[in-house]
């Protein structure tokens, strides 16, 4: 079976956020995440930092509008589009200020938009600022099995780890990869359908410390962590942005091979944070 990892590797490139107070959100990402802003007349903005980017647009409510994944080249873009169309997935052309022509979007059965394309020559790695590459995005869902089926069997993500309720055998969390990193996407079983968090991968533990100090200086409290996740084995902590969206800062995320079989973990605080207390979604 062709997967994203084996045939058309995809990495998270940017997020498109909606905000009821876009300027406040823009100010947060400029000031706290070293992002440089290009503003538009409609109140939206493109923000770029070292190996990270976000689009922020005025909206009726706060939240994520789309997640965009970068493919290596136009050949992979065409190959993935053809594969999705052959599977009956509705594909729509999309114009993006961060992607080359030919990029496209799809929607999952619950309406989440995912964009695929080839990144423009953005030179994000050359921008100044603290290290933190935009690395993964996570959602809560009321239909976990259906989401996993779509993202694996239609889009081509690969399951890295499952978290299972040991008493009922019910799947509670699924971590999915689109390249050699442990996960670029994950779903938690929840009581509603919402954006859970997004993550910036740093270079080492000292970067986690430095990001923590930066937020502490601004009196922005840690929401969850610090700790180490079981699935992915990464060090982490979480804070919230100006709209109360959750951000994670991570280091040492596990790398995988294409042949690596899915792991299974028990649903417990220790699985989500081997150092102590965890934020349990359900």
GROMACS .gro file of N, CA and C in nm, residues 74-176:
model
  309
   74UNK      N    1   0.659   1.892  -0.742
   74UNK     CA    2   0.536   1.891  -0.820
   74UNK      C    3   0.496   1.750  -0.861
   75UNK      N    4   0.593   1.662  -0.882
   75UNK     CA    5   0.562   1.524  -0.918
   75UNK      C    6   0.486   1.454  -0.805
   76UNK      N    7   0.531   1.473  -0.681
   76UNK     CA    8   0.461   1.416  -0.567
   76UNK      C    9   0.322   1.478  -0.552
   77UNK      N   10   0.311   1.606  -0.580
   77UNK     CA   11   0.181   1.673  -0.570
   77UNK      C   12   0.083   1.611  -0.669
   78UNK      N   13   0.126   1.591  -0.793
   78UNK     CA   14   0.039   1.531  -0.894
   78UNK      C   15   0.006   1.386  -0.859
   79UNK      N   16   0.105   1.314  -0.809
   79UNK     CA   17   0.085   1.174  -0.773
   79UNK      C   18  -0.017   1.160  -0.661
   80UNK      N   19  -0.005   1.245  -0.558
   80UNK     CA   20  -0.099   1.238  -0.446
   80UNK      C   21  -0.239   1.278  -0.491
   81UNK      N   22  -0.249   1.382  -0.570
   81UNK     CA   23  -0.381   1.424  -0.617
   81UNK      C   24  -0.449   1.313  -0.695
   82UNK      N   25  -0.375   1.248  -0.784
   82UNK     CA   26  -0.433   1.139  -0.862
   82UNK      C   27  -0.478   1.024  -0.772
   83UNK      N   28  -0.396   0.992  -0.672
   83UNK     CA   29  -0.430   0.882  -0.582
   83UNK      C   30  -0.558   0.913  -0.504
   84UNK      N   31  -0.571   1.038  -0.457
   84UNK     CA   32  -0.691   1.076  -0.382
   84UNK      C   33  -0.815   1.075  -0.471
   85UNK      N   34  -0.801   1.124  -0.592
   85UNK     CA   35  -0.916   1.125  -0.684
   85UNK      C   36  -0.959   0.983  -0.719
   86UNK      N   37  -0.863   0.893  -0.733
   86UNK     CA   38  -0.897   0.753  -0.762
   86UNK      C   39  -0.970   0.688  -0.646
   87UNK      N   40  -0.947   0.737  -0.525
   87UNK     CA   41  -1.016   0.685  -0.407
   87UNK      C   42  -1.151   0.754  -0.383
   88UNK      N   43  -1.189   0.842  -0.472
   88UNK     CA   44  -1.318   0.909  -0.461
   88UNK      C   45  -1.318   1.028  -0.368
   89UNK      N   46  -1.201   1.079  -0.334
   89UNK     CA   47  -1.191   1.195  -0.245
   89UNK      C   48  -1.211   1.322  -0.328
   90UNK      N   49  -1.297   1.409  -0.281
   90UNK     CA   50  -1.320   1.537  -0.350
   90UNK      C   51  -1.200   1.628  -0.329
   91UNK      N   52  -1.141   1.671  -0.438
   91UNK     CA   53  -1.021   1.754  -0.437
   91UNK      C   54  -1.054   1.889  -0.499
   92UNK      N   55  -1.014   1.997  -0.433
   92UNK     CA   56  -1.043   2.131  -0.483
   92UNK      C   57  -0.914   2.211  -0.497
   93UNK      N   58  -0.900   2.284  -0.607
   93UNK     CA   59  -0.785   2.372  -0.625
   93UNK      C   60  -0.790   2.483  -0.522
   94UNK      N   61  -0.673   2.528  -0.479
   94UNK     CA   62  -0.667   2.635  -0.381
   94UNK      C   63  -0.545   2.722  -0.408
   95UNK      N   64  -0.561   2.852  -0.389
   95UNK     CA   65  -0.449   2.945  -0.400
   95UNK      C   66  -0.400   2.978  -0.260
   96UNK      N   67  -0.271   2.973  -0.240
   96UNK     CA   68  -0.212   2.999  -0.108
   96UNK      C   69  -0.091   3.089  -0.123
   97UNK      N   70  -0.074   3.188  -0.034
   97UNK     CA   71   0.043   3.275  -0.042
   97UNK      C   72   0.174   3.205  -0.005
   98UNK      N   73   0.166   3.080   0.043
   98UNK     CA   74   0.286   3.007   0.084
   98UNK      C   75   0.316   2.885  -0.002
   99UNK      N   76   0.226   2.855  -0.097
   99UNK     CA   77   0.242   2.735  -0.179
   99UNK      C   78   0.249   2.771  -0.327
  100UNK      N   79   0.316   2.684  -0.404
  100UNK     CA   80   0.321   2.701  -0.549
  100UNK      C   81   0.185   2.670  -0.611
  101UNK      N   82   0.170   2.703  -0.737
  101UNK     CA   83   0.046   2.674  -0.808
  101UNK      C   84   0.023   2.523  -0.813
  102UNK      N   85  -0.102   2.484  -0.821
  102UNK     CA   86  -0.136   2.343  -0.826
  102UNK      C   87  -0.169   2.283  -0.691
  103UNK      N   88  -0.159   2.362  -0.585
  103UNK     CA   89  -0.193   2.310  -0.453
  103UNK      C   90  -0.344   2.285  -0.445
  104UNK      N   91  -0.384   2.196  -0.355
  104UNK     CA   92  -0.524   2.156  -0.348
  104UNK      C   93  -0.562   2.126  -0.204
  105UNK      N   94  -0.692   2.122  -0.180
  105UNK     CA   95  -0.742   2.094  -0.046
  105UNK      C   96  -0.845   1.983  -0.051
  106UNK      N   97  -0.861   1.916   0.064
  106UNK     CA   98  -0.965   1.814   0.081
  106UNK      C   99  -1.032   1.841   0.216
  107UNK      N  100  -1.148   1.782   0.236
  107UNK     CA  101  -1.215   1.789   0.365
  107UNK      C  102  -1.246   1.648   0.414
  108UNK      N  103  -1.226   1.626   0.544
  108UNK     CA  104  -1.256   1.495   0.600
  108UNK      C  105  -1.407   1.483   0.625
  109UNK      N  106  -1.455   1.368   0.666
  109UNK     CA  107  -1.600   1.350   0.684
  109UNK      C  108  -1.664   1.443   0.786
  110UNK      N  109  -1.585   1.506   0.874
  110UNK     CA  110  -1.639   1.602   0.969
  110UNK      C  111  -1.613   1.746   0.928
  111UNK      N  112  -1.560   1.767   0.808
  111UNK     CA  113  -1.545   1.901   0.753
  111UNK      C  114  -1.411   1.968   0.772
  112UNK      N  115  -1.315   1.904   0.838
  112UNK     CA  116  -1.184   1.966   0.856
  112UNK      C  117  -1.113   1.978   0.721
  113UNK      N  118  -1.051   2.093   0.698
  113UNK     CA  119  -0.982   2.115   0.571
  113UNK      C  120  -0.833   2.087   0.588
  114UNK      N  121  -0.778   2.009   0.494
  114UNK     CA  122  -0.635   1.984   0.487
  114UNK      C  123  -0.587   2.023   0.349
  115UNK      N  124  -0.478   2.098   0.343
  115UNK     CA  125  -0.421   2.148   0.218
  115UNK      C  126  -0.290   2.075   0.190
  116UNK      N  127  -0.266   2.042   0.063
  116UNK     CA  128  -0.140   1.983   0.019
  116UNK      C  129  -0.084   2.066  -0.095
  117UNK      N  130   0.048   2.085  -0.095
  117UNK     CA  131   0.111   2.158  -0.203
  117UNK      C  132   0.261   2.162  -0.186
  118UNK      N  133   0.326   2.225  -0.279
  118UNK     CA  134   0.472   2.243  -0.275
  118UNK      C  135   0.501   2.382  -0.221
  119UNK      N  136   0.585   2.390  -0.121
  119UNK     CA  137   0.616   2.519  -0.059
  119UNK      C  138   0.690   2.611  -0.157
  120UNK      N  139   0.653   2.738  -0.155
  120UNK     CA  140   0.734   2.837  -0.225
  120UNK      C  141   0.873   2.845  -0.162
  121UNK      N  142   0.962   2.914  -0.229
  121UNK     CA  143   1.098   2.930  -0.175
  121UNK      C  144   1.093   3.032  -0.061
  122UNK      N  145   1.044   2.989   0.055
  122UNK     CA  146   1.016   3.080   0.166
  122UNK      C  147   1.138   3.111   0.250
  123UNK      N  148   1.239   3.024   0.245
  123UNK     CA  149   1.362   3.039   0.324
  123UNK      C  150   1.331   3.062   0.473
  124UNK      N  151   1.234   2.986   0.522
  124UNK     CA  152   1.196   3.000   0.662
  124UNK      C  153   1.311   2.964   0.757
  125UNK      N  154   1.395   2.871   0.714
  125UNK     CA  155   1.507   2.829   0.799
  125UNK      C  156   1.611   2.936   0.821
  126UNK      N  157   1.607   3.042   0.740
  126UNK     CA  158   1.705   3.150   0.752
  126UNK      C  159   1.654   3.267   0.834
  127UNK      N  160   1.528   3.263   0.876
  127UNK     CA  161   1.473   3.373   0.954
  127UNK      C  162   1.524   3.369   1.098
  128UNK      N  163   1.548   3.486   1.158
  128UNK     CA  164   1.600   3.489   1.295
  128UNK      C  165   1.491   3.457   1.397
  129UNK      N  166   1.531   3.401   1.509
  129UNK     CA  167   1.437   3.373   1.617
  129UNK      C  168   1.471   3.244   1.688
  130UNK      N  169   1.399   3.217   1.795
  130UNK     CA  170   1.421   3.095   1.871
  130UNK      C  171   1.376   2.973   1.791
  131UNK      N  172   1.445   2.859   1.807
  131UNK     CA  173   1.412   2.741   1.726
  131UNK      C  174   1.279   2.680   1.767
  132UNK      N  175   1.199   2.641   1.666
  132UNK     CA  176   1.072   2.576   1.691
  132UNK      C  177   0.999   2.554   1.560
  133UNK      N  178   1.024   2.440   1.498
  133UNK     CA  179   0.964   2.408   1.368
  133UNK      C  180   0.820   2.361   1.387
  134UNK      N  181   0.727   2.420   1.313
  134UNK     CA  182   0.588   2.375   1.317
  134UNK      C  183   0.586   2.228   1.277
  135UNK      N  184   0.534   2.141   1.366
  135UNK     CA  185   0.556   1.998   1.344
  135UNK      C  186   0.429   1.913   1.342
  136UNK      N  187   0.333   1.936   1.431
  136UNK     CA  188   0.212   1.854   1.425
  136UNK      C  189   0.090   1.931   1.472
  137UNK      N  190  -0.026   1.874   1.437
  137UNK     CA  191  -0.154   1.931   1.474
  137UNK      C  192  -0.243   1.818   1.524
  138UNK      N  193  -0.327   1.848   1.624
  138UNK     CA  194  -0.406   1.745   1.693
  138UNK      C  195  -0.550   1.794   1.707
  139UNK      N  196  -0.644   1.699   1.695
  139UNK     CA  197  -0.786   1.729   1.708
  139UNK      C  198  -0.853   1.635   1.808
  140UNK      N  199  -0.965   1.680   1.863
  140UNK     CA  200  -1.056   1.592   1.934
  140UNK      C  201  -1.174   1.562   1.841
  141UNK      N  202  -1.229   1.442   1.853
  141UNK     CA  203  -1.337   1.401   1.764
  141UNK      C  204  -1.434   1.308   1.835
  142UNK      N  205  -1.560   1.316   1.797
  142UNK     CA  206  -1.661   1.225   1.849
  142UNK      C  207  -1.669   1.096   1.767
  143UNK      N  208  -1.597   1.091   1.655
  143UNK     CA  209  -1.601   0.976   1.566
  143UNK      C  210  -1.459   0.930   1.534
  144UNK      N  211  -1.390   0.882   1.636
  144UNK     CA  212  -1.248   0.852   1.623
  144UNK      C  213  -1.221   0.745   1.517
  145UNK      N  214  -1.295   0.636   1.521
  145UNK     CA  215  -1.268   0.527   1.426
  145UNK      C  216  -1.288   0.573   1.281
  146UNK      N  217  -1.393   0.652   1.257
  146UNK     CA  218  -1.418   0.701   1.121
  146UNK      C  219  -1.306   0.795   1.074
  147UNK      N  220  -1.254   0.878   1.165
  147UNK     CA  221  -1.145   0.968   1.128
  147UNK      C  222  -1.019   0.890   1.096
  148UNK      N  223  -0.988   0.791   1.177
  148UNK     CA  224  -0.868   0.710   1.152
  148UNK      C  225  -0.882   0.638   1.018
  149UNK      N  226  -0.998   0.582   0.991
  149UNK     CA  227  -1.019   0.511   0.865
  149UNK      C  228  -0.996   0.605   0.746
  150UNK      N  229  -1.048   0.727   0.753
  150UNK     CA  230  -1.032   0.822   0.642
  150UNK      C  231  -0.887   0.863   0.625
  151UNK      N  232  -0.822   0.903   0.734
  151UNK     CA  233  -0.686   0.955   0.720
  151UNK      C  234  -0.586   0.846   0.683
  152UNK      N  235  -0.613   0.722   0.720
  152UNK     CA  236  -0.523   0.612   0.684
  152UNK      C  237  -0.555   0.559   0.545
  153UNK      N  238  -0.679   0.519   0.522
  153UNK     CA  239  -0.713   0.447   0.400
  153UNK      C  240  -0.741   0.537   0.281
  154UNK      N  241  -0.775   0.664   0.305
  154UNK     CA  242  -0.795   0.757   0.193
  154UNK      C  243  -0.674   0.848   0.175
  155UNK      N  244  -0.632   0.916   0.281
  155UNK     CA  245  -0.521   1.012   0.266
  155UNK      C  246  -0.384   0.948   0.268
  156UNK      N  247  -0.369   0.833   0.336
  156UNK     CA  248  -0.240   0.765   0.333
  156UNK      C  249  -0.152   0.788   0.454
  157UNK      N  250  -0.206   0.842   0.563
  157UNK     CA  251  -0.129   0.850   0.687
  157UNK      C  252  -0.106   0.708   0.741
  158UNK      N  253  -0.005   0.693   0.826
  158UNK     CA  254   0.029   0.565   0.886
  158UNK      C  255   0.013   0.574   1.037
  159UNK      N  256  -0.045   0.472   1.099
  159UNK     CA  257  -0.060   0.470   1.244
  159UNK      C  258   0.074   0.439   1.309
  160UNK      N  259   0.118   0.528   1.398
  160UNK     CA  260   0.239   0.504   1.476
  160UNK      C  261   0.208   0.440   1.610
  161UNK      N  262   0.108   0.494   1.682
  161UNK     CA  263   0.070   0.442   1.813
  161UNK      C  264  -0.079   0.460   1.835
  162UNK      N  265  -0.138   0.363   1.905
  162UNK     CA  266  -0.275   0.373   1.952
  162UNK      C  267  -0.276   0.373   2.104
  163UNK      N  268  -0.368   0.450   2.162
  163UNK     CA  269  -0.393   0.447   2.306
  163UNK      C  270  -0.531   0.385   2.326
  164UNK      N  271  -0.538   0.280   2.410
  164UNK     CA  272  -0.659   0.198   2.421
  164UNK      C  273  -0.703   0.189   2.566
  165UNK      N  274  -0.834   0.201   2.589
  165UNK     CA  275  -0.891   0.179   2.721
  165UNK      C  276  -0.881   0.030   2.752
  166UNK      N  277  -0.807  -0.006   2.856
  166UNK     CA  278  -0.779  -0.145   2.886
  166UNK      C  279  -0.903  -0.222   2.932
  167UNK      N  280  -1.001  -0.153   2.987
  167UNK     CA  281  -1.122  -0.221   3.035
  167UNK      C  282  -1.220  -0.251   2.921
  168UNK      N  283  -1.234  -0.158   2.829
  168UNK     CA  284  -1.333  -0.174   2.723
  168UNK      C  285  -1.274  -0.213   2.589
  169UNK      N  286  -1.142  -0.194   2.572
  169UNK     CA  287  -1.080  -0.218   2.443
  169UNK      C  288  -1.103  -0.108   2.342
  170UNK      N  289  -1.164   0.002   2.386
  170UNK     CA  290  -1.198   0.112   2.295
  170UNK      C  291  -1.076   0.197   2.264
  171UNK      N  292  -1.060   0.231   2.137
  171UNK     CA  293  -0.954   0.321   2.095
  171UNK      C  294  -0.982   0.460   2.150
  172UNK      N  295  -0.880   0.522   2.213
  172UNK     CA  296  -0.897   0.654   2.274
  172UNK      C  297  -0.815   0.762   2.204
  173UNK      N  298  -0.697   0.727   2.153
  173UNK     CA  299  -0.610   0.822   2.085
  173UNK      C  300  -0.539   0.748   1.972
  174UNK      N  301  -0.519   0.816   1.860
  174UNK     CA  302  -0.442   0.759   1.750
  174UNK      C  303  -0.342   0.863   1.700
  175UNK      N  304  -0.213   0.823   1.696
  175UNK     CA  305  -0.106   0.909   1.647
  175UNK      C  306  -0.069   0.864   1.505
  176UNK      N  307  -0.067   0.960   1.411
  176UNK     CA  308  -0.052   0.931   1.269
  176UNK      C  309   0.068   1.004   1.211
   0.00000   0.00000   0.00000
